[in-house]
Amino acid sequence: MPNANLSQLETSTRAAHVDVSAYRVEVDVRDAADTSRPTFPVRATITLTTTSPETWLDFIGEVERVEVDGSERPVEADGARVALRDLPVGRPFDVRVEGRARYSRSGEGLHRFTDPVDGETYLYTQYEPADARRVFPCFEQPDMRAEFTFSLIGPEAWWLGSNQPEASRERVADRVVRVDFEPTRTMSTYITCLCAGPYHRVEDEWVGSDGTRIALALLSRRSMAQHMDADELFRVTKAGFDWYGEHFGPYPWGAKYDQIFVPEYNLGAMENPGLVTFTEQYLFRSRPTTAQLQGRANTILHEMSHMWFGDLVVPRWWGDLWLKESFAEFMGTHCSAAAAGYDEAWVNFATARKVGAYLADSQPTTHPVVADIPDLEAAKTNFDRITYSKGASALTQLVHYVGLDAFLAGSRRYFGAHAFSSATLADFIAALDAETDRDLRPWIGAWLQTAGHDTLGAEVELADGVVRELVVRRGFTGVGDVGANRPHATTVGLYRIVDGRLALDARFEVVVDADATEVTGAAGRPAPDLVLVNDLDHTFARILLDDDSRRTLLAHVGTLDPLARAVAWTALWQDVRAGLLAPADFNEAVLASGERQSGLLASLLERGLVCASRYTQDPGVGVRWRDGAKAALVAAEPGSAEQQLWARAYLAAASLAGEDVRWLLDGGVAGLERSNDIVWAGWQALAAQGEASDAELDRVLAGDDTAAGRLARLRAWASRPDGAVKREAWRRAHVVGGETNHAVDALLAGFNAPGQAAVRAGVSSGYFDALEQVWRDHGIEIAMRLVRGGFPDDGHLAGRAWLEAHPEAPGTLVRLVREAVHEEEIAARLRGA
């Protein structure tokens, strides 16, 4: 697509010349239910002032007419940019563009979905970082904020919504209405939002301590209404408004706050002021675990924090993406514990999100939290675990460094100084500097402007059964920036085995600011069985275990307190990936641990399958994992979260190691909720063994003919160990404009069913030859899925050859291939160990 990838240089130049003040946008979706119509009409009038007679608008669509102050101009459009020439200079004027935009099937722009349950059509928009231009002509960059007045034309029976409340409604044709919405406050294009369809709606209200009232609403597809636990969703929402109102100030976006759960969504959620979009996967079709509920609360509160961090004050460019995402990630976890009552929020953060950050920060493509983002493609891939979870971990350090009160006061100062505007790292530091006596610049440089992370390990010198000296040594992982000199405000725990359990003997707070830091107060303590650095997870570092501590953990890790347990499991997992711990030994420790914390257990079960399927050539590891999961399932308390999680683990292991799982599907486990999700997991396991016919899968689908059911059936089909099926799944996933985003996910998940590398080998052999064409032909959402999900088993050598032969390939494509090569090199090394 010509010129679709905007660079920071050209957008900053445009912002220096153009001042946009208002948009009036009309979108007509009256014919959206007719899927034979691929496009919809749009009209945008933009009021601006410029110091240059030439600029451009961004619009990925068909332009039919361009006017400047009512005078028609020649249309100069290339499918991504609309050239504007001979413009008035130094005075306000209007540009009006009429055209047609395309309904999306990839979750970018205006996504159209037809519900298989009732045939109803649902629409929603998703723009970040730069897809508002797929819906209406605009200046698509975060620092060019303006007021927006939206009008939406659609079926009278539909709910039509946007960021602001409805201002007026009129019938414009038979059963067709036009809804005009109140003007927004000044905002960036990417956080505007339009939704339309026969959405189910539940209403409530939040009342602040000062009497402020905000109308609350929850929306979903009608067929998903049965899964909407509105009481809990409203409880978390109100708790968030209580906390943020007290600590950040009044909600800045008006008097309504809608939260809408939508299908085929690419993200967890999006912080559109007044109309926050969420994936409908947060409407659980099975009984949720506590960790799942906390994860959803985290997302609700993450998005709510964006109303201040990211919406009220927006990053000037995507290089300061952390200014909203790291903060929101931190606040989501902090507030789900402090406000919503999920006491183990930081345990779940440590075992899931933070582990992903360690993995990303160990890649050759790692980058600082404050990243160099030259263009939009780079921005797209920087919505990653470094920006989110490593950034949140750095902020945890910052809070320990300056104190929570100073951090919140600095945040309020930042909001006040830059409200309804854009800002940079320097602006935030200036605000925080005013609230603390600490010099933050060395900390900022070490934690936010360098890549990679440190190692922290303990050295213990013993004499006569007591500690003579305890030293924490800081090292370098070998990836990222050497000599970052990061200070670590953390803890060191000394543990002893008492009655077969690890008991805390002593804990010491320590600031590690040198390569060797002595732990004051440790001398004279009894010899520990385990020394665990960072046992309260205050910092972001790889924790090195000595041999004795590793052996102790393998036998007793399950007896630690939850947060220390999360840190210990992470250290053991990193030892697996480093080749210091056999995958089989890790799995045996998981099976023996008796883990019951649902967030920890879910993460460990995922890693156990990776060990059995990717990190070993010994089929016995998979068999032992399957049998251990089955035994744990049978022994679990009926109806418990552990029972559900072990059931899923057993079914996944049966896909790899083979076993007829019909006994489970037929009710062989007392108390197990045989939800549609569990049933489909069972049939996917059977399909992966070649034991599920089309007729059988169709019978299961007849009992769950929903969007989720159809995707599950598609995945089961693609899971078959049949070369012809794999070839067809590969072909369907790669058809340009063919399958939806979630259908591509299902096809690739089935294609990559564990234990089927030999079946896949011939199908994916042309992967590297087609890479650049895949990147050119598909939108970035689908292209990223195909690059990641299609990478061949044992493709690391071919991947390195491709990288050497294509030095001029698009930077984002190169990044994805480098990451896939790195992960496959780790897997190959472990398989060969």
Coordinates of N, CA and C in Angstrom, one line a residue, residues 631-754:
A631 N -3.3 -37.8 36.7 CA -3.4 -38.1 38.1 C -3.7 -36.9 39.0
A632 N -3.2 -35.7 38.6 CA -3.5 -34.5 39.4 C -5.0 -34.1 39.1
L633 N -5.5 -34.3 37.9 CA -6.9 -34.1 37.6 C -7.8 -34.9 38.5
V634 N -7.5 -36.2 38.5 CA -8.3 -37.1 39.3 C -8.3 -36.8 40.8
A635 N -7.1 -36.4 41.3 CA -7.0 -36.1 42.7 C -7.5 -34.7 43.1
A636 N -7.7 -33.8 42.2 CA -8.1 -32.5 42.5 C -9.5 -32.4 43.1
E637 N -9.7 -31.4 44.0 CA -11.0 -31.2 44.6 C -12.1 -31.0 43.5
P638 N -13.2 -31.8 43.6 CA -14.2 -31.6 42.6 C -14.7 -30.2 42.5
G639 N -14.9 -29.7 41.3 CA -15.4 -28.3 41.1 C -14.4 -27.2 41.3
S640 N -13.2 -27.5 41.7 CA -12.2 -26.5 42.0 C -11.5 -26.0 40.7
A641 N -10.9 -24.8 40.9 CA -10.1 -24.2 39.8 C -9.0 -25.2 39.3
E642 N -8.3 -25.8 40.3 CA -7.2 -26.7 40.0 C -7.7 -27.9 39.1
Q643 N -8.9 -28.4 39.4 CA -9.5 -29.5 38.6 C -9.6 -29.0 37.2
Q644 N -10.2 -27.9 37.0 CA -10.4 -27.4 35.6 C -9.1 -27.2 34.9
L645 N -8.1 -26.6 35.6 CA -6.8 -26.3 35.0 C -6.1 -27.6 34.6
W646 N -6.1 -28.6 35.5 CA -5.5 -29.9 35.2 C -6.2 -30.6 34.1
A647 N -7.5 -30.4 34.0 CA -8.2 -31.1 32.9 C -7.7 -30.5 31.6
R648 N -7.6 -29.2 31.5 CA -7.1 -28.6 30.2 C -5.7 -29.1 30.0
A649 N -4.8 -29.2 31.0 CA -3.5 -29.6 30.8 C -3.4 -31.1 30.3
Y650 N -4.3 -31.9 30.9 CA -4.3 -33.3 30.5 C -4.7 -33.4 29.0
L651 N -5.7 -32.7 28.6 CA -6.2 -32.8 27.3 C -5.2 -32.3 26.3
A652 N -4.5 -31.2 26.6 CA -3.4 -30.7 25.8 C -2.2 -31.8 25.7
A653 N -1.9 -32.4 26.8 CA -0.9 -33.4 26.8 C -1.3 -34.6 26.0
A654 N -2.6 -35.0 26.1 CA -3.1 -36.1 25.3 C -2.9 -35.8 23.8
S655 N -3.0 -34.6 23.4 CA -2.8 -34.2 22.0 C -1.4 -34.6 21.6
L656 N -0.5 -34.4 22.5 CA 0.9 -34.7 22.2 C 1.3 -36.1 22.3
A657 N 1.0 -36.7 23.5 CA 1.4 -38.1 23.8 C 0.4 -39.1 23.5
G658 N -0.8 -38.7 23.1 CA -1.8 -39.7 22.6 C -2.5 -40.4 23.8
E659 N -3.8 -40.3 23.8 CA -4.6 -41.1 24.7 C -6.1 -40.8 24.4
D660 N -6.9 -41.8 24.4 CA -8.4 -41.6 24.2 C -8.9 -40.8 25.4
V661 N -9.5 -39.6 25.2 CA -9.9 -38.8 26.3 C -11.5 -38.8 26.4
R662 N -12.1 -39.7 25.7 CA -13.6 -39.8 25.7 C -14.1 -40.1 27.1
W663 N -13.3 -40.8 27.9 CA -13.7 -41.1 29.3 C -14.0 -39.8 30.0
L664 N -13.2 -38.7 29.8 CA -13.4 -37.4 30.4 C -14.6 -36.8 29.9
L665 N -14.8 -36.8 28.6 CA -15.9 -36.1 27.9 C -17.2 -36.8 28.3
D666 N -17.1 -38.1 28.7 CA -18.3 -38.8 29.0 C -18.7 -38.7 30.5
G667 N -18.0 -37.8 31.2 CA -18.3 -37.6 32.7 C -17.5 -38.4 33.6
G668 N -16.3 -38.8 33.2 CA -15.4 -39.6 34.1 C -14.8 -38.9 35.2
V669 N -14.9 -37.6 35.3 CA -14.3 -36.9 36.4 C -15.4 -36.2 37.2
A670 N -15.6 -36.7 38.4 CA -16.6 -36.1 39.3 C -16.4 -34.7 39.6
G671 N -17.4 -33.8 39.4 CA -17.4 -32.4 39.7 C -16.8 -31.5 38.7
L672 N -16.3 -32.1 37.6 CA -15.7 -31.3 36.5 C -16.8 -30.6 35.7
E673 N -16.7 -29.3 35.6 CA -17.7 -28.6 34.7 C -17.4 -28.9 33.3
R674 N -18.3 -29.7 32.6 CA -18.1 -30.0 31.2 C -18.6 -28.9 30.3
S675 N -18.0 -27.7 30.4 CA -18.4 -26.6 29.6 C -18.1 -26.8 28.2
N676 N -18.6 -26.0 27.3 CA -18.3 -26.1 25.9 C -16.8 -26.0 25.7
D677 N -16.1 -25.1 26.4 CA -14.7 -25.0 26.3 C -13.9 -26.2 26.6
I678 N -14.3 -26.9 27.6 CA -13.7 -28.2 28.0 C -14.0 -29.2 26.9
V679 N -15.2 -29.3 26.5 CA -15.6 -30.3 25.5 C -14.8 -30.1 24.2
W680 N -14.7 -28.8 23.8 CA -13.9 -28.6 22.5 C -12.4 -28.9 22.7
A681 N -11.9 -28.7 23.9 CA -10.5 -29.0 24.2 C -10.3 -30.5 24.0
G682 N -11.3 -31.3 24.5 CA -11.2 -32.7 24.4 C -11.3 -33.2 22.9
W683 N -12.2 -32.6 22.1 CA -12.3 -33.0 20.7 C -11.1 -32.5 19.9
Q684 N -10.5 -31.4 20.3 CA -9.2 -31.0 19.7 C -8.1 -32.0 20.0
A685 N -8.1 -32.5 21.2 CA -7.1 -33.6 21.5 C -7.3 -34.8 20.6
L686 N -8.6 -35.2 20.5 CA -8.9 -36.4 19.6 C -8.5 -36.1 18.2
A687 N -8.9 -34.9 17.7 CA -8.6 -34.6 16.3 C -7.1 -34.6 16.1
A688 N -6.3 -34.1 17.0 CA -4.8 -34.1 16.8 C -4.3 -35.5 16.8
Q689 N -5.0 -36.5 17.3 CA -4.6 -37.9 17.1 C -5.2 -38.6 15.9
G690 N -6.0 -37.8 15.1 CA -6.6 -38.4 14.0 C -7.8 -39.2 14.4
E691 N -8.4 -38.9 15.5 CA -9.5 -39.7 16.1 C -10.8 -39.0 16.1
A692 N -11.0 -37.9 15.3 CA -12.3 -37.2 15.3 C -12.7 -37.0 13.9
S693 N -13.9 -37.6 13.6 CA -14.4 -37.5 12.2 C -15.1 -36.2 12.0
D694 N -15.4 -35.8 10.7 CA -16.2 -34.6 10.5 C -17.5 -34.7 11.1
A695 N -18.1 -35.9 11.0 CA -19.5 -36.1 11.6 C -19.5 -35.9 13.1
E696 N -18.4 -36.3 13.8 CA -18.4 -36.1 15.2 C -18.2 -34.7 15.5
L697 N -17.3 -34.0 14.8 CA -17.1 -32.6 15.1 C -18.3 -31.8 14.8
D698 N -19.0 -32.2 13.7 CA -20.3 -31.5 13.4 C -21.3 -31.7 14.5
R699 N -21.4 -32.8 15.1 CA -22.3 -33.1 16.2 C -22.0 -32.2 17.4
V700 N -20.7 -32.0 17.7 CA -20.3 -31.2 18.8 C -20.7 -29.7 18.5
L701 N -20.4 -29.3 17.2 CA -20.8 -28.0 16.8 C -22.3 -27.7 16.9
A702 N -23.1 -28.7 16.6 CA -24.5 -28.5 16.7 C -25.0 -28.1 18.1
G703 N -24.2 -28.6 19.1 CA -24.5 -28.2 20.5 C -23.9 -26.9 20.9
D704 N -23.1 -26.3 20.0 CA -22.4 -25.0 20.4 C -22.1 -24.2 19.1
D705 N -23.2 -24.0 18.3 CA -23.0 -23.3 17.1 C -23.0 -21.8 17.3
T706 N -21.9 -21.4 17.9 CA -21.6 -20.0 18.2 C -20.3 -19.6 17.5
A707 N -20.0 -18.3 17.7 CA -18.7 -17.9 17.1 C -17.5 -18.7 17.7
A708 N -17.5 -18.8 19.0 CA -16.5 -19.6 19.6 C -16.5 -21.0 19.2
G709 N -17.7 -21.6 19.1 CA -17.8 -23.0 18.7 C -17.3 -23.2 17.3
R710 N -17.6 -22.3 16.4 CA -17.1 -22.5 15.0 C -15.6 -22.3 14.9
L711 N -15.0 -21.4 15.7 CA -13.5 -21.3 15.7 C -12.9 -22.6 16.3
A712 N -13.5 -23.1 17.3 CA -13.0 -24.3 18.0 C -13.1 -25.5 17.0
R713 N -14.2 -25.6 16.2 CA -14.3 -26.7 15.3 C -13.2 -26.5 14.2
L714 N -13.0 -25.3 13.7 CA -12.0 -25.0 12.7 C -10.6 -25.4 13.2
R715 N -10.3 -25.1 14.5 CA -9.0 -25.5 15.0 C -8.9 -27.0 15.1
A716 N -9.9 -27.6 15.6 CA -9.9 -29.1 15.7 C -9.6 -29.7 14.3
W717 N -10.3 -29.2 13.3 CA -10.0 -29.7 11.9 C -8.6 -29.6 11.5
A718 N -8.0 -28.3 11.7 CA -6.7 -28.1 11.3 C -5.7 -28.8 12.2
S719 N -6.1 -29.4 13.3 CA -5.2 -30.1 14.2 C -4.9 -31.5 13.7
R720 N -5.6 -32.0 12.7 CA -5.5 -33.4 12.3 C -4.1 -33.6 11.8
P721 N -3.5 -34.8 12.1 CA -2.1 -35.1 11.6 C -2.2 -35.7 10.1
D722 N -2.7 -34.8 9.3 CA -2.9 -35.2 7.9 C -2.3 -34.1 7.0
G723 N -1.4 -34.5 6.1 CA -0.7 -33.5 5.2 C -1.7 -32.7 4.4
A724 N -2.7 -33.4 3.9 CA -3.7 -32.6 3.0 C -4.4 -31.6 3.8
V725 N -4.8 -31.9 5.1 CA -5.4 -30.9 5.9 C -4.5 -29.8 6.2
K726 N -3.3 -30.1 6.5 CA -2.3 -29.0 6.8 C -2.1 -28.1 5.6
R727 N -2.0 -28.7 4.4 CA -1.9 -27.8 3.3 C -3.1 -26.9 3.1
E728 N -4.3 -27.4 3.3 CA -5.5 -26.6 3.1 C -5.6 -25.6 4.2
A729 N -5.2 -25.9 5.4 CA -5.2 -24.9 6.5 C -4.2 -23.8 6.2
W730 N -3.0 -24.1 5.7 CA -2.0 -23.2 5.4 C -2.5 -22.3 4.2
R731 N -3.1 -22.9 3.2 CA -3.6 -22.1 2.1 C -4.7 -21.1 2.5
R732 N -5.7 -21.6 3.3 CA -6.7 -20.7 3.8 C -6.2 -19.6 4.6
A733 N -5.3 -19.8 5.5 CA -4.7 -18.7 6.3 C -4.0 -17.7 5.5
H734 N -3.5 -18.0 4.3 CA -2.7 -17.1 3.5 C -3.5 -16.4 2.4
V735 N -4.8 -16.7 2.3 CA -5.6 -16.0 1.3 C -5.7 -14.5 1.6
V736 N -5.3 -13.6 0.8 CA -5.4 -12.2 1.1 C -6.9 -11.8 1.1
G737 N -7.3 -11.2 2.2 CA -8.7 -10.8 2.4 C -9.6 -12.0 2.6
G738 N -9.1 -13.1 2.9 CA -9.9 -14.3 3.1 C -10.5 -14.5 4.5
E739 N -9.8 -15.1 5.4 CA -10.3 -15.4 6.7 C -10.2 -14.2 7.6
T740 N -11.1 -14.2 8.6 CA -11.0 -13.2 9.6 C -9.7 -13.4 10.5
N741 N -9.5 -12.3 11.3 CA -8.3 -12.4 12.2 C -8.4 -13.6 13.1
H742 N -9.5 -13.9 13.7 CA -9.6 -15.0 14.6 C -9.6 -16.3 13.9
A743 N -10.1 -16.4 12.7 CA -10.1 -17.6 12.0 C -8.6 -18.0 11.6
V744 N -7.9 -17.0 11.2 CA -6.4 -17.2 11.0 C -5.8 -17.7 12.2
D745 N -6.1 -17.2 13.4 CA -5.5 -17.7 14.7 C -5.9 -19.2 14.8
A746 N -7.1 -19.5 14.6 CA -7.6 -20.9 14.8 C -6.9 -21.8 13.8
L747 N -6.7 -21.4 12.6 CA -6.1 -22.2 11.6 C -4.6 -22.5 11.9
L748 N -3.9 -21.4 12.4 CA -2.5 -21.6 12.7 C -2.3 -22.4 14.0
A749 N -3.3 -22.2 15.0 CA -3.2 -23.0 16.2 C -3.3 -24.5 15.9
G750 N -4.3 -24.8 15.0 CA -4.4 -26.2 14.7 C -3.3 -26.7 13.8
F751 N -2.8 -25.9 12.9 CA -1.7 -26.3 12.1 C -0.5 -26.6 12.9
N752 N -0.3 -25.9 14.0 CA 0.9 -26.0 14.9 C 0.6 -27.0 16.1
A753 N -0.3 -27.9 16.0 CA -0.6 -28.8 17.0 C 0.7 -29.5 17.4
P754 N 0.9 -29.7 18.8 CA 2.2 -30.3 19.2 C 2.4 -31.7 18.7

